[in-house]
mmCIF file of C-alpha atoms and ligand atoms in Angstrom:
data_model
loop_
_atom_site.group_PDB
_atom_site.id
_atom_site.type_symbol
_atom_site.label_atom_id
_atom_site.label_comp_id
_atom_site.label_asym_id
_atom_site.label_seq_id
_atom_site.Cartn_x
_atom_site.Cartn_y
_atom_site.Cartn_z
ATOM 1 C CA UNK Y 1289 0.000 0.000 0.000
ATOM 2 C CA UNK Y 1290 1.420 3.455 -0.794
ATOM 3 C CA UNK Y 1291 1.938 6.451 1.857
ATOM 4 C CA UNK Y 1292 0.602 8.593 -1.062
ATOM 5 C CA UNK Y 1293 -2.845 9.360 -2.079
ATOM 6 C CA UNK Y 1294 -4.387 7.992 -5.309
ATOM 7 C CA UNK Y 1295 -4.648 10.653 -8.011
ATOM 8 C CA UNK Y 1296 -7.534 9.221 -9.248
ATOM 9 C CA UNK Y 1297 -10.075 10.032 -6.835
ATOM 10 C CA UNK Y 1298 -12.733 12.854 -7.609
ATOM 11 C CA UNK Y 1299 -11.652 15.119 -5.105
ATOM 12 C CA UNK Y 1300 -7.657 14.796 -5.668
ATOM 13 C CA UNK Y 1301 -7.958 15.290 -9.248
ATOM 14 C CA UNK Y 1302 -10.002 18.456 -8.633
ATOM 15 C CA UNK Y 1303 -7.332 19.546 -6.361
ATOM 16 C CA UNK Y 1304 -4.781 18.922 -8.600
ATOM 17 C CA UNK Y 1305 -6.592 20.601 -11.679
ATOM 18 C CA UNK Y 1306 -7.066 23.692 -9.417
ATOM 19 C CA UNK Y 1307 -3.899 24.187 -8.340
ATOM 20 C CA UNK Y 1308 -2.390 24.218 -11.705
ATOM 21 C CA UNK Y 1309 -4.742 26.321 -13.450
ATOM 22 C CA UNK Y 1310 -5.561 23.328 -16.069
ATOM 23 C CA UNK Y 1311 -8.451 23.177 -18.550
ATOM 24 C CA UNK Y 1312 -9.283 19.978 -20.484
ATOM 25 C CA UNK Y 1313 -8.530 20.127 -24.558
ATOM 26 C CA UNK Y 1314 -11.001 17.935 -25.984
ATOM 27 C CA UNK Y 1315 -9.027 18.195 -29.202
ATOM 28 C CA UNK Y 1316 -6.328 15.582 -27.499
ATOM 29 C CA UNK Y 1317 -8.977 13.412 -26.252
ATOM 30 C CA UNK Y 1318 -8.815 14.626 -22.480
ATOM 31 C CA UNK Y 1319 -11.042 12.414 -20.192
ATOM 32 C CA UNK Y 1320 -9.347 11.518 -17.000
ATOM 33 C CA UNK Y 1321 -9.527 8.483 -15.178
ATOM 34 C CA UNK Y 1322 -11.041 9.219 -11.404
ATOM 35 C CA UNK Y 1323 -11.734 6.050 -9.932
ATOM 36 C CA UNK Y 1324 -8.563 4.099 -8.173
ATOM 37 C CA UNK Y 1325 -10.361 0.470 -8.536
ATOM 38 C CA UNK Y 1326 -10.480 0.758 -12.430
ATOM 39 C CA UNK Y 1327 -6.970 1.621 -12.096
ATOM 40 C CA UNK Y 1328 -5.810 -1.516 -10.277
ATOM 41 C CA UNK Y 1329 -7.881 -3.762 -12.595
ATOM 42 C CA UNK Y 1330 -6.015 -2.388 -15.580
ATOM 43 C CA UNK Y 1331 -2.836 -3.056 -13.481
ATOM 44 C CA UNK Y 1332 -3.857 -6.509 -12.442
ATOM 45 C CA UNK Y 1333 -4.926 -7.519 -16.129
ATOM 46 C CA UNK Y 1334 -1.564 -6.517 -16.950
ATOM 47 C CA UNK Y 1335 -0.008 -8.836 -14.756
ATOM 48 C CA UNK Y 1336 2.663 -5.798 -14.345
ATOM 49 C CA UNK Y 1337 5.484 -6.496 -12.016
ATOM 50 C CA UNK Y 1338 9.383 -5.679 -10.941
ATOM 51 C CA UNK Y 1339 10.368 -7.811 -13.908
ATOM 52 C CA UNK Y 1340 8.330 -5.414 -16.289
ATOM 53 C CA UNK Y 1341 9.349 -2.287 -17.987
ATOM 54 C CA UNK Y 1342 5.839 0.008 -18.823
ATOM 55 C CA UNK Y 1343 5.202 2.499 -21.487
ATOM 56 C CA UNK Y 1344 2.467 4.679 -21.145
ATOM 57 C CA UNK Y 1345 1.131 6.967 -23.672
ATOM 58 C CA UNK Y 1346 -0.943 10.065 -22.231
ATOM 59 C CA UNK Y 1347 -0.708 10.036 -18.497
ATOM 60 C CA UNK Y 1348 -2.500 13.403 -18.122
ATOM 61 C CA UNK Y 1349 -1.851 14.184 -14.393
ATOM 62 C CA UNK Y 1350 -0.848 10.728 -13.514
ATOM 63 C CA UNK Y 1351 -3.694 8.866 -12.326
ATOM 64 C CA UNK Y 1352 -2.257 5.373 -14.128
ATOM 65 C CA UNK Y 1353 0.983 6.653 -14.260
ATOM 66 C CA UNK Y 1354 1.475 6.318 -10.320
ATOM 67 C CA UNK Y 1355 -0.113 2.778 -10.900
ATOM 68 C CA UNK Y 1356 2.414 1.483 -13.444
ATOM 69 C CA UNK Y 1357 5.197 3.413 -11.073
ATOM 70 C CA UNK Y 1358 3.923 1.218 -8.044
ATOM 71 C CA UNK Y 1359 4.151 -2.471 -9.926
ATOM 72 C CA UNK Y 1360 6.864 -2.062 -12.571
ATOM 73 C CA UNK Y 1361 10.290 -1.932 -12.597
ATOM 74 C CA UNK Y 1362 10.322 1.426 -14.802
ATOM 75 C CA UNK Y 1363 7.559 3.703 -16.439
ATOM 76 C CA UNK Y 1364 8.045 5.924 -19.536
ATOM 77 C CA UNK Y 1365 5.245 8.123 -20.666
ATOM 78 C CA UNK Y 1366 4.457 10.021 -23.633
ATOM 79 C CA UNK Y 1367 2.682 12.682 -23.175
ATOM 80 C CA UNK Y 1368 1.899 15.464 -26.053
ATOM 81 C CA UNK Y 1369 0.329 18.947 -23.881
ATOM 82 C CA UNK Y 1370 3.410 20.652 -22.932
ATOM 83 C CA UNK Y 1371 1.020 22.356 -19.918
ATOM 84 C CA UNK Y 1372 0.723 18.988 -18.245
ATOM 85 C CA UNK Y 1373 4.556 18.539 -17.981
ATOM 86 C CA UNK Y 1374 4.922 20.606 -15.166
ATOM 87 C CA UNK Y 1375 2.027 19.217 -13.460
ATOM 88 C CA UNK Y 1376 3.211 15.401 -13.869
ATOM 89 C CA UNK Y 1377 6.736 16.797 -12.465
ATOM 90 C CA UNK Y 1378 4.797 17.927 -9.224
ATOM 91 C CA UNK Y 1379 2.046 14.483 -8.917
ATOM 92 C CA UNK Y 1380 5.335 12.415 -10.200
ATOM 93 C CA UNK Y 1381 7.955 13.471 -8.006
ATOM 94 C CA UNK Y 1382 7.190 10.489 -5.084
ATOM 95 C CA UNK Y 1383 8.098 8.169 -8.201
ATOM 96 C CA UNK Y 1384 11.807 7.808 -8.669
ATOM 97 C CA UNK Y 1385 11.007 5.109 -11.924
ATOM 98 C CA UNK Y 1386 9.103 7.344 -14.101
ATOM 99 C CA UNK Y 1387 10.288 8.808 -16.888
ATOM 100 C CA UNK Y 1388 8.226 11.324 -18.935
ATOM 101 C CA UNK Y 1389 8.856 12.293 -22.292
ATOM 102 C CA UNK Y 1390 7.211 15.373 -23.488
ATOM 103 C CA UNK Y 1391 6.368 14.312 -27.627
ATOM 104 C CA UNK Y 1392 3.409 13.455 -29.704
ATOM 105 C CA UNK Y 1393 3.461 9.110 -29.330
ATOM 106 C CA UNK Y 1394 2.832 9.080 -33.153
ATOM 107 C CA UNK Y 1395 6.120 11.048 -34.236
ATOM 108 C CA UNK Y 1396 8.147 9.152 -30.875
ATOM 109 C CA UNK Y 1397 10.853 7.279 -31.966
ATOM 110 C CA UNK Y 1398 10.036 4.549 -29.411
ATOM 111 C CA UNK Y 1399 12.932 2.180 -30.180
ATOM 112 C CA UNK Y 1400 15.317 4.774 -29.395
ATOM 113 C CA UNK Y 1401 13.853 6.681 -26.736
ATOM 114 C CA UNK Y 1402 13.146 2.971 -24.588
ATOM 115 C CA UNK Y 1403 16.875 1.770 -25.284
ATOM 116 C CA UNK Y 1404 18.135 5.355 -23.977
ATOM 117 C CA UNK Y 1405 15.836 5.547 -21.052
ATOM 118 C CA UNK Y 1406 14.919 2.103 -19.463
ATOM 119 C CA UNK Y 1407 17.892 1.536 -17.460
ATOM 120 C CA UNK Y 1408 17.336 -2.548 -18.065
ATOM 121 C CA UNK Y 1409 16.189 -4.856 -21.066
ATOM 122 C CA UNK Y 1410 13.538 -5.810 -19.487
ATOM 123 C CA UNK Y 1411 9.952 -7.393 -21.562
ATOM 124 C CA UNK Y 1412 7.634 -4.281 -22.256
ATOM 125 C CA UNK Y 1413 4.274 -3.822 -21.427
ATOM 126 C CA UNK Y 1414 2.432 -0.982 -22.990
ATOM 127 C CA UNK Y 1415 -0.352 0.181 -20.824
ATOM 128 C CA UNK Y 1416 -2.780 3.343 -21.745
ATOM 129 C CA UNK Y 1417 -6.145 5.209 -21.523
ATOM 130 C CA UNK Y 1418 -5.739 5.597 -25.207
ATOM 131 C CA UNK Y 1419 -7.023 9.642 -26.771
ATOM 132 C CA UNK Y 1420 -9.662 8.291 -28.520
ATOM 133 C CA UNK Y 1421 -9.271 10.603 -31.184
ATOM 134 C CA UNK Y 1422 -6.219 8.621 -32.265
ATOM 135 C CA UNK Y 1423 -6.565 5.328 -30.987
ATOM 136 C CA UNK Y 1424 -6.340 3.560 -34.288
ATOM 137 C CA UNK Y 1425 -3.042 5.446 -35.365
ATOM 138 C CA UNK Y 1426 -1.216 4.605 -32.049
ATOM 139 C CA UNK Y 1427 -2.049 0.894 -32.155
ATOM 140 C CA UNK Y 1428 -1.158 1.012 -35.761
ATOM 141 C CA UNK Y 1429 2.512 2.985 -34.919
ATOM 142 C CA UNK Y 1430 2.825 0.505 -32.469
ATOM 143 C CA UNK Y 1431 2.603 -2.924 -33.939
ATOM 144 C CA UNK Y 1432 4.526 -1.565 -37.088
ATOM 145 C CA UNK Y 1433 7.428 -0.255 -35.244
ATOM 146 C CA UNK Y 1434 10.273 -3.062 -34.364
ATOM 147 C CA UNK Y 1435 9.730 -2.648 -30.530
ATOM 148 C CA UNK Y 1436 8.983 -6.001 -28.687
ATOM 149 C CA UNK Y 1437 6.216 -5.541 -26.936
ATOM 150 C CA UNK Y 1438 4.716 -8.241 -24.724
ATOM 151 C CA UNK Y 1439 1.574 -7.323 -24.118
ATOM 152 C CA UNK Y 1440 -0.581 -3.826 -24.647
ATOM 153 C CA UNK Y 1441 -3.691 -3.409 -22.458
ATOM 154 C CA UNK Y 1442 -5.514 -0.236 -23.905
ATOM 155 C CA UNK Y 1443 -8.862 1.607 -22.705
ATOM 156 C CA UNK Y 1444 -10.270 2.448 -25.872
ATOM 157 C CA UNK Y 1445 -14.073 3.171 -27.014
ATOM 158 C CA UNK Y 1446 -15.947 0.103 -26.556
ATOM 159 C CA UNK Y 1447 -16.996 0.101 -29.991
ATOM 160 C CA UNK Y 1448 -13.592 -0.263 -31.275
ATOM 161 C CA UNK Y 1449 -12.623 -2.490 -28.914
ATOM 162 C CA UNK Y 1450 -15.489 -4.497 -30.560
ATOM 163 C CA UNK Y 1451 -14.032 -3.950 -34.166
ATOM 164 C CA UNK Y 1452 -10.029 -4.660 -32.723
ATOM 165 C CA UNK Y 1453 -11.370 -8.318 -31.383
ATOM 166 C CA UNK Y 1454 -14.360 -9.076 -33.775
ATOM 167 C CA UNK Y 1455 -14.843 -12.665 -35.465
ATOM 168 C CA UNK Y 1456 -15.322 -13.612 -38.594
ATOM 169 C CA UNK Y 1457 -18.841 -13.545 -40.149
ATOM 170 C CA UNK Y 1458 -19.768 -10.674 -37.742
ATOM 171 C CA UNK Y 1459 -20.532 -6.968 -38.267
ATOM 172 C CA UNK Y 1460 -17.748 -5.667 -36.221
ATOM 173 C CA UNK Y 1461 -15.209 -7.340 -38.261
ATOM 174 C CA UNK Y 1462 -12.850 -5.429 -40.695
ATOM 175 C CA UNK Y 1463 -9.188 -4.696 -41.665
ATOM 176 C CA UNK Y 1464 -8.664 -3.225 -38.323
ATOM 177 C CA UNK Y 1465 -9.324 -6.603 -36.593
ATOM 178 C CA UNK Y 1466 -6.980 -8.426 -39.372
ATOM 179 C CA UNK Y 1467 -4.877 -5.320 -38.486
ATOM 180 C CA UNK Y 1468 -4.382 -5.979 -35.089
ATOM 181 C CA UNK Y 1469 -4.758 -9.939 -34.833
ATOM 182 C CA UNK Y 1470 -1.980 -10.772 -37.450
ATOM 183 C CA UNK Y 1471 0.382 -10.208 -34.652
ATOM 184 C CA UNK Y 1472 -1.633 -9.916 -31.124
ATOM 185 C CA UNK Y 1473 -4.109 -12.357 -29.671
ATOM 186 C CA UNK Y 1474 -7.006 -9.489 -28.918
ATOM 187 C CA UNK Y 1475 -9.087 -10.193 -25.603
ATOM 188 C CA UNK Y 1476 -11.952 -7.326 -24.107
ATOM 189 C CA UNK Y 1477 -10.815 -7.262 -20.311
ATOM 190 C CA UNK Y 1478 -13.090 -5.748 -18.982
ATOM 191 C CA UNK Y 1479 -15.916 -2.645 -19.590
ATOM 192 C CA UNK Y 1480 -15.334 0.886 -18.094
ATOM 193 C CA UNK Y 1481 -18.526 3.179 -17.859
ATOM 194 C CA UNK Y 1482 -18.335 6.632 -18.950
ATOM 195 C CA UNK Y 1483 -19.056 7.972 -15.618
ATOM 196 C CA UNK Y 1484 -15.427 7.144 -14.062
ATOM 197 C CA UNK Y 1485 -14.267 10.031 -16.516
ATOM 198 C CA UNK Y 1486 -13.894 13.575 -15.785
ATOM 199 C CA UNK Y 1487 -15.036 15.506 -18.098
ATOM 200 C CA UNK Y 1488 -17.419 12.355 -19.388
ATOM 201 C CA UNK Y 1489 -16.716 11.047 -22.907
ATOM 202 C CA UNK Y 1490 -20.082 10.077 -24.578
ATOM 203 C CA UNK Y 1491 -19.922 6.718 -24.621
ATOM 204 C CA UNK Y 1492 -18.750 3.942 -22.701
ATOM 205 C CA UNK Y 1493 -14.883 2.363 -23.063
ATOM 206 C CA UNK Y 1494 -13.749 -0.910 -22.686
ATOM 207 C CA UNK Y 1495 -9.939 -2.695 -21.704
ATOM 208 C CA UNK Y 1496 -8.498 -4.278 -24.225
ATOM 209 C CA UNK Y 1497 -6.002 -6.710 -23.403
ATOM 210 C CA UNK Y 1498 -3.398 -7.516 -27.076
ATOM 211 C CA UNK Y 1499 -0.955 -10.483 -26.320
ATOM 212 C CA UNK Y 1500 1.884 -10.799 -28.837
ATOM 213 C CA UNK Y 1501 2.162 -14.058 -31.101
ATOM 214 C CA UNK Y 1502 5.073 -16.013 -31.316
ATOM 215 C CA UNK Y 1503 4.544 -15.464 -34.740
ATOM 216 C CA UNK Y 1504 2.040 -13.656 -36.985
ATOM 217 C CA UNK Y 1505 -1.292 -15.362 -36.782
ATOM 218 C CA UNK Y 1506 -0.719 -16.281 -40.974
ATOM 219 C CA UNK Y 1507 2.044 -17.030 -43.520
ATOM 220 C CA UNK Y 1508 2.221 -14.090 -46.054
ATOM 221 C CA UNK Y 1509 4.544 -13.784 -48.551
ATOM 222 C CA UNK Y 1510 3.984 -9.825 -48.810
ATOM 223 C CA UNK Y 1511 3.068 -7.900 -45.683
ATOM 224 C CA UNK Y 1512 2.234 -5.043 -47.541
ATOM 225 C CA UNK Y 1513 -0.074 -6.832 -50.070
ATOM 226 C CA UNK Y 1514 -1.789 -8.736 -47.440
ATOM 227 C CA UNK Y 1515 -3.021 -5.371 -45.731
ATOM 228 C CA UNK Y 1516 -4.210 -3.779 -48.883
ATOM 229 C CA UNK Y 1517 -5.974 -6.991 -49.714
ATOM 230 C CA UNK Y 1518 -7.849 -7.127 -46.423
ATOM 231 C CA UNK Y 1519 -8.364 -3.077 -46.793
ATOM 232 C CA UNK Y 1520 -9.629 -3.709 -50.272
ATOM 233 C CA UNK Y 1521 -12.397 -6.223 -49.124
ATOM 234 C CA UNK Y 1522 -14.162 -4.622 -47.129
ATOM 235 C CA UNK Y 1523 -13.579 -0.969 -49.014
ATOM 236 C CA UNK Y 1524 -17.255 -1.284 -50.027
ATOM 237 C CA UNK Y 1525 -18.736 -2.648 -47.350
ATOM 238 C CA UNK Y 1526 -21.783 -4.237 -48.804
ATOM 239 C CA UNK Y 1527 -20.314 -5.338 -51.888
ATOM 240 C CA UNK Y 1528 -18.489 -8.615 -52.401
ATOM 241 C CA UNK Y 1529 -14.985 -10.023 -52.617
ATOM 242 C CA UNK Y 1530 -15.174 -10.120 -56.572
ATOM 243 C CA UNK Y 1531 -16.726 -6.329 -56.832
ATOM 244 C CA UNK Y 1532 -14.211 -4.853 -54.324
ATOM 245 C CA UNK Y 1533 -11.519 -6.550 -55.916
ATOM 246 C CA UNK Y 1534 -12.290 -4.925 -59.567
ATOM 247 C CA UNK Y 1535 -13.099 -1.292 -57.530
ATOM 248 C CA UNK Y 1536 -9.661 -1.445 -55.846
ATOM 249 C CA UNK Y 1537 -6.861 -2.986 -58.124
ATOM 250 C CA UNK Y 1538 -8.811 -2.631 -61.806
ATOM 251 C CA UNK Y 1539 -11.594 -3.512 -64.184
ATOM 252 C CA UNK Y 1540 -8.841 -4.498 -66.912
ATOM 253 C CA UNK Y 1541 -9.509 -7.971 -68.289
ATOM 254 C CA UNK Y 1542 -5.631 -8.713 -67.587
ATOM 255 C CA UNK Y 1543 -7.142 -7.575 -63.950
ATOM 256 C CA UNK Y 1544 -10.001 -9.938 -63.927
ATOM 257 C CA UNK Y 1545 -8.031 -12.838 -64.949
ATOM 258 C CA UNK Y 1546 -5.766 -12.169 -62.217
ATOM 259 C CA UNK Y 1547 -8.489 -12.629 -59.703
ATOM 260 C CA UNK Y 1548 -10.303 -14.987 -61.204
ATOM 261 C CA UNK Y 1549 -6.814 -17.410 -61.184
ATOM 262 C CA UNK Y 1550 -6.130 -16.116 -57.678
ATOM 263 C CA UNK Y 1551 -9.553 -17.125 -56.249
ATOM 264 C CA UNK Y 1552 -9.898 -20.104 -57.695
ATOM 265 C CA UNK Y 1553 -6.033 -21.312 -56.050
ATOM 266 C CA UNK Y 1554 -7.113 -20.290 -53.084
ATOM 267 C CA UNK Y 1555 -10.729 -21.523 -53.117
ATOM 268 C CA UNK Y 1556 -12.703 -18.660 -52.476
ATOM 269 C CA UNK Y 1557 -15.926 -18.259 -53.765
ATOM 270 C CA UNK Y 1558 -15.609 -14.485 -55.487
ATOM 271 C CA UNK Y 1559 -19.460 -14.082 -54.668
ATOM 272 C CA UNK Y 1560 -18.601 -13.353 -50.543
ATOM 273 C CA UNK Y 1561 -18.065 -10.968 -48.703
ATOM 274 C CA UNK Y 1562 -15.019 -9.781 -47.178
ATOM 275 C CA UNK Y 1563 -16.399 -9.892 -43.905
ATOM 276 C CA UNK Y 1564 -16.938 -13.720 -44.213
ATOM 277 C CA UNK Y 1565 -12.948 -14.436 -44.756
ATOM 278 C CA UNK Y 1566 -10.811 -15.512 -42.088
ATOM 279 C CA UNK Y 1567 -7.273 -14.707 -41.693
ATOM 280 C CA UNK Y 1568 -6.265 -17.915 -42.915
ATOM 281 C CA UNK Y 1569 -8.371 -17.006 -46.043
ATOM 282 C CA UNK Y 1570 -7.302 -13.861 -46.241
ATOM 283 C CA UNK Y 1571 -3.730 -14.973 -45.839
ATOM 284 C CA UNK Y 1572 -4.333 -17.769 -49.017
ATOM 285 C CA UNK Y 1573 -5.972 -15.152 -51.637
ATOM 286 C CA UNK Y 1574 -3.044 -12.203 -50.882
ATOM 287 C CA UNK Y 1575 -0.625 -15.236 -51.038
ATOM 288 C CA UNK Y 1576 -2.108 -16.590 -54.535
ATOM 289 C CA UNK Y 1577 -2.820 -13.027 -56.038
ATOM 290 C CA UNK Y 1578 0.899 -11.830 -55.650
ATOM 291 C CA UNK Y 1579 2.211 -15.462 -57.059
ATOM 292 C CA UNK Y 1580 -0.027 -14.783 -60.156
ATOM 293 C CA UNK Y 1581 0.547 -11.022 -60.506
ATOM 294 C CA UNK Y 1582 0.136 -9.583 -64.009
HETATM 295 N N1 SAM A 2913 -3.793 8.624 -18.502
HETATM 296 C C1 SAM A 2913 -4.666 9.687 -18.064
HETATM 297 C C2 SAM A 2913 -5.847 9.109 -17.330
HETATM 298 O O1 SAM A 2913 -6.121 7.905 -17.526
HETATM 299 O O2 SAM A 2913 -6.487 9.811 -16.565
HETATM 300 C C3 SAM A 2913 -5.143 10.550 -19.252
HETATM 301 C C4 SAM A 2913 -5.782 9.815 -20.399
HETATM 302 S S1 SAM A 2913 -6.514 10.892 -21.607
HETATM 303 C C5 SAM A 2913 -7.779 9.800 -22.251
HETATM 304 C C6 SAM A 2913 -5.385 10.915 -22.968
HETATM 305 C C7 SAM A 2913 -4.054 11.618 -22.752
HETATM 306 O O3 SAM A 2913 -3.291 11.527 -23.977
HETATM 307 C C8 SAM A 2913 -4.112 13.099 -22.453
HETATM 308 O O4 SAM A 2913 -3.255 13.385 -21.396
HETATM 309 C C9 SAM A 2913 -3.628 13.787 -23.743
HETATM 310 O O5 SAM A 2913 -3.027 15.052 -23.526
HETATM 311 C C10 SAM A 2913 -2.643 12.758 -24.257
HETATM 312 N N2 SAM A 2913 -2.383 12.784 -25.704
HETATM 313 C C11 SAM A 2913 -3.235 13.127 -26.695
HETATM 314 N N3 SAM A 2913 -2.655 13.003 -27.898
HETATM 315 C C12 SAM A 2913 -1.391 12.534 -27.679
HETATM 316 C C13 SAM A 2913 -0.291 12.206 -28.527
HETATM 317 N N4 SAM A 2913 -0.390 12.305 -29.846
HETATM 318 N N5 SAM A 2913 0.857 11.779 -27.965
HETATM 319 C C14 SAM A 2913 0.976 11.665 -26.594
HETATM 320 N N6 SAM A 2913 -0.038 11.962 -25.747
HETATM 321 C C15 SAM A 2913 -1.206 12.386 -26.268
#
């Protein structure tokens, strides 16, 4: 138990907000967390401890940051609003093993700034109440930069937690859960109701919990051409395979053959829809279409 008291109680994070003069900017997706127990779920679903390094990526005033500081070995933090940086020096200074580094998470050079800063190799967690303006960007950054990360567990809106860890054959699915489960195993932890927020969002968020793969959930031959493929499907969402296909790469007949070939190899029916492919699927038309390339 810590001597200090929990940022993230109503009443603390009033005081704090007070005594620094701070306003909320809705433009970077401001909602603070104000309720401790939320907090040490997130922590607990984590499984963070001394054998852990944390990054964070918006700790506001601190409210998880203190959190990840309590249970890790070391805490970096990204955070963008340049008037919070004197605040988190202030809420952060019982904390010894927190680092925070005052850039916007998308332009970070992550690799660099984690090799400079965490003092040990240690596996890296990456835990965050996500801006939801730019959740999908961040997750994107994230699994497309070389850092190893073990495991990310992200408060996000719930709907997009939906879409991150949708199925097959459901509404929710798309390129962003392709996106996301070619390398992570995607879990919802647990739901978070608006009113733990301050100022309330408008809808309710859920904890994601992302586990890496030992390796990508598919064989592909060509990254890139995989993701366009699975962006492609579902480009018009109503449509099928065969009608996003020609919208996307080309009505040419050389075009058409192409699919035609590439579909039949991998033994997909052209009249589905994208949202009816698996991974596996997925993985077997992008690997067919770029052997058979015009
Ligand atoms: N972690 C705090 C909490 O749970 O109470 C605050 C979470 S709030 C939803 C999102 C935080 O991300 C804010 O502090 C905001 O300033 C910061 N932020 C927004 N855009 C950012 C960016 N591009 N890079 C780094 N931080 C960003």
């Amino acid at each position: 138990m810590s001597e200090y008291k929990d940022i993230a109680t109503p009443s603390r994070t009033r005081e704090i907000l007070k005594e620094h003069g701070f306003s909320f900017k809705k433009s970077l997706g401001q909602n603070f967390l104000t309720e401790p127990n939320i907090l040490r779920r997130i922590v607990e679903t984590a499984e963070l401890d001394e054998n852990s390094n944390a990054i964070e990526i918006g700790p506001g005033i601190g409210a998880l940051t203190e959190h990840l500081a309590r249970n890790a070995k070391e805490v970096i933090a990204f955070e963008i609003d340049d008037r919070l940086i004197p605040v988190l020096e202030d809420t952060m200074s019982p904390y010894p093993n927190v680092q925070i580094v005052h850039q916007d998470i998308l332009k970070a050079d992550i690799i660099k700034t984690t090799q400079e800063l965490f003092s040990e190799k240690l596996p890296i967690k990456v835990i965050a109440n996500l801006p939801y303006y730019i959740t999908t960007p961040i997750l994107m950054h994230l699994l497309a930069s070389d850092l190893e990360i073990q495991e990310m567990v992200v408060m996000m809106q719930k709907e997009v937690a939906d879409r991150i860890s949708a199925v097959p054959g459901t509404k929710a699915y798309g390129s962003l859960s392709i996106a996301v489960q070619y390398y992570m195993h995607a879990k919802t932890a647990f739901i978070v109701p608006k009113t733990v927020f301050v100022p309330q969002p408008n809808v309710d968020s859920a904890i994601l919990k992302l586990t890496k793969r030992d390796k990508p959930a598919v064989e592909v031959v060509d990254e890139d051409f995989f993701f366009r493929l699975t962006k492609a499907a579902f480009e018009l969402r109503r449509k099928t395979l065969w009608n996003n296909l020609l919208h996307v790469f080309g009505k040419e007949d050389v075009n058409k053959q192409w699919y035609e070939q590439a579909l039949a190899q991998a033994q997909i029916d052209p009249k589905r829809r994208g949202e009816t492919l698996s991974l596996q699927e997925f993985a077997n038309l992008a690997n067919a279409m770029v052997a058979l390339r015009p």
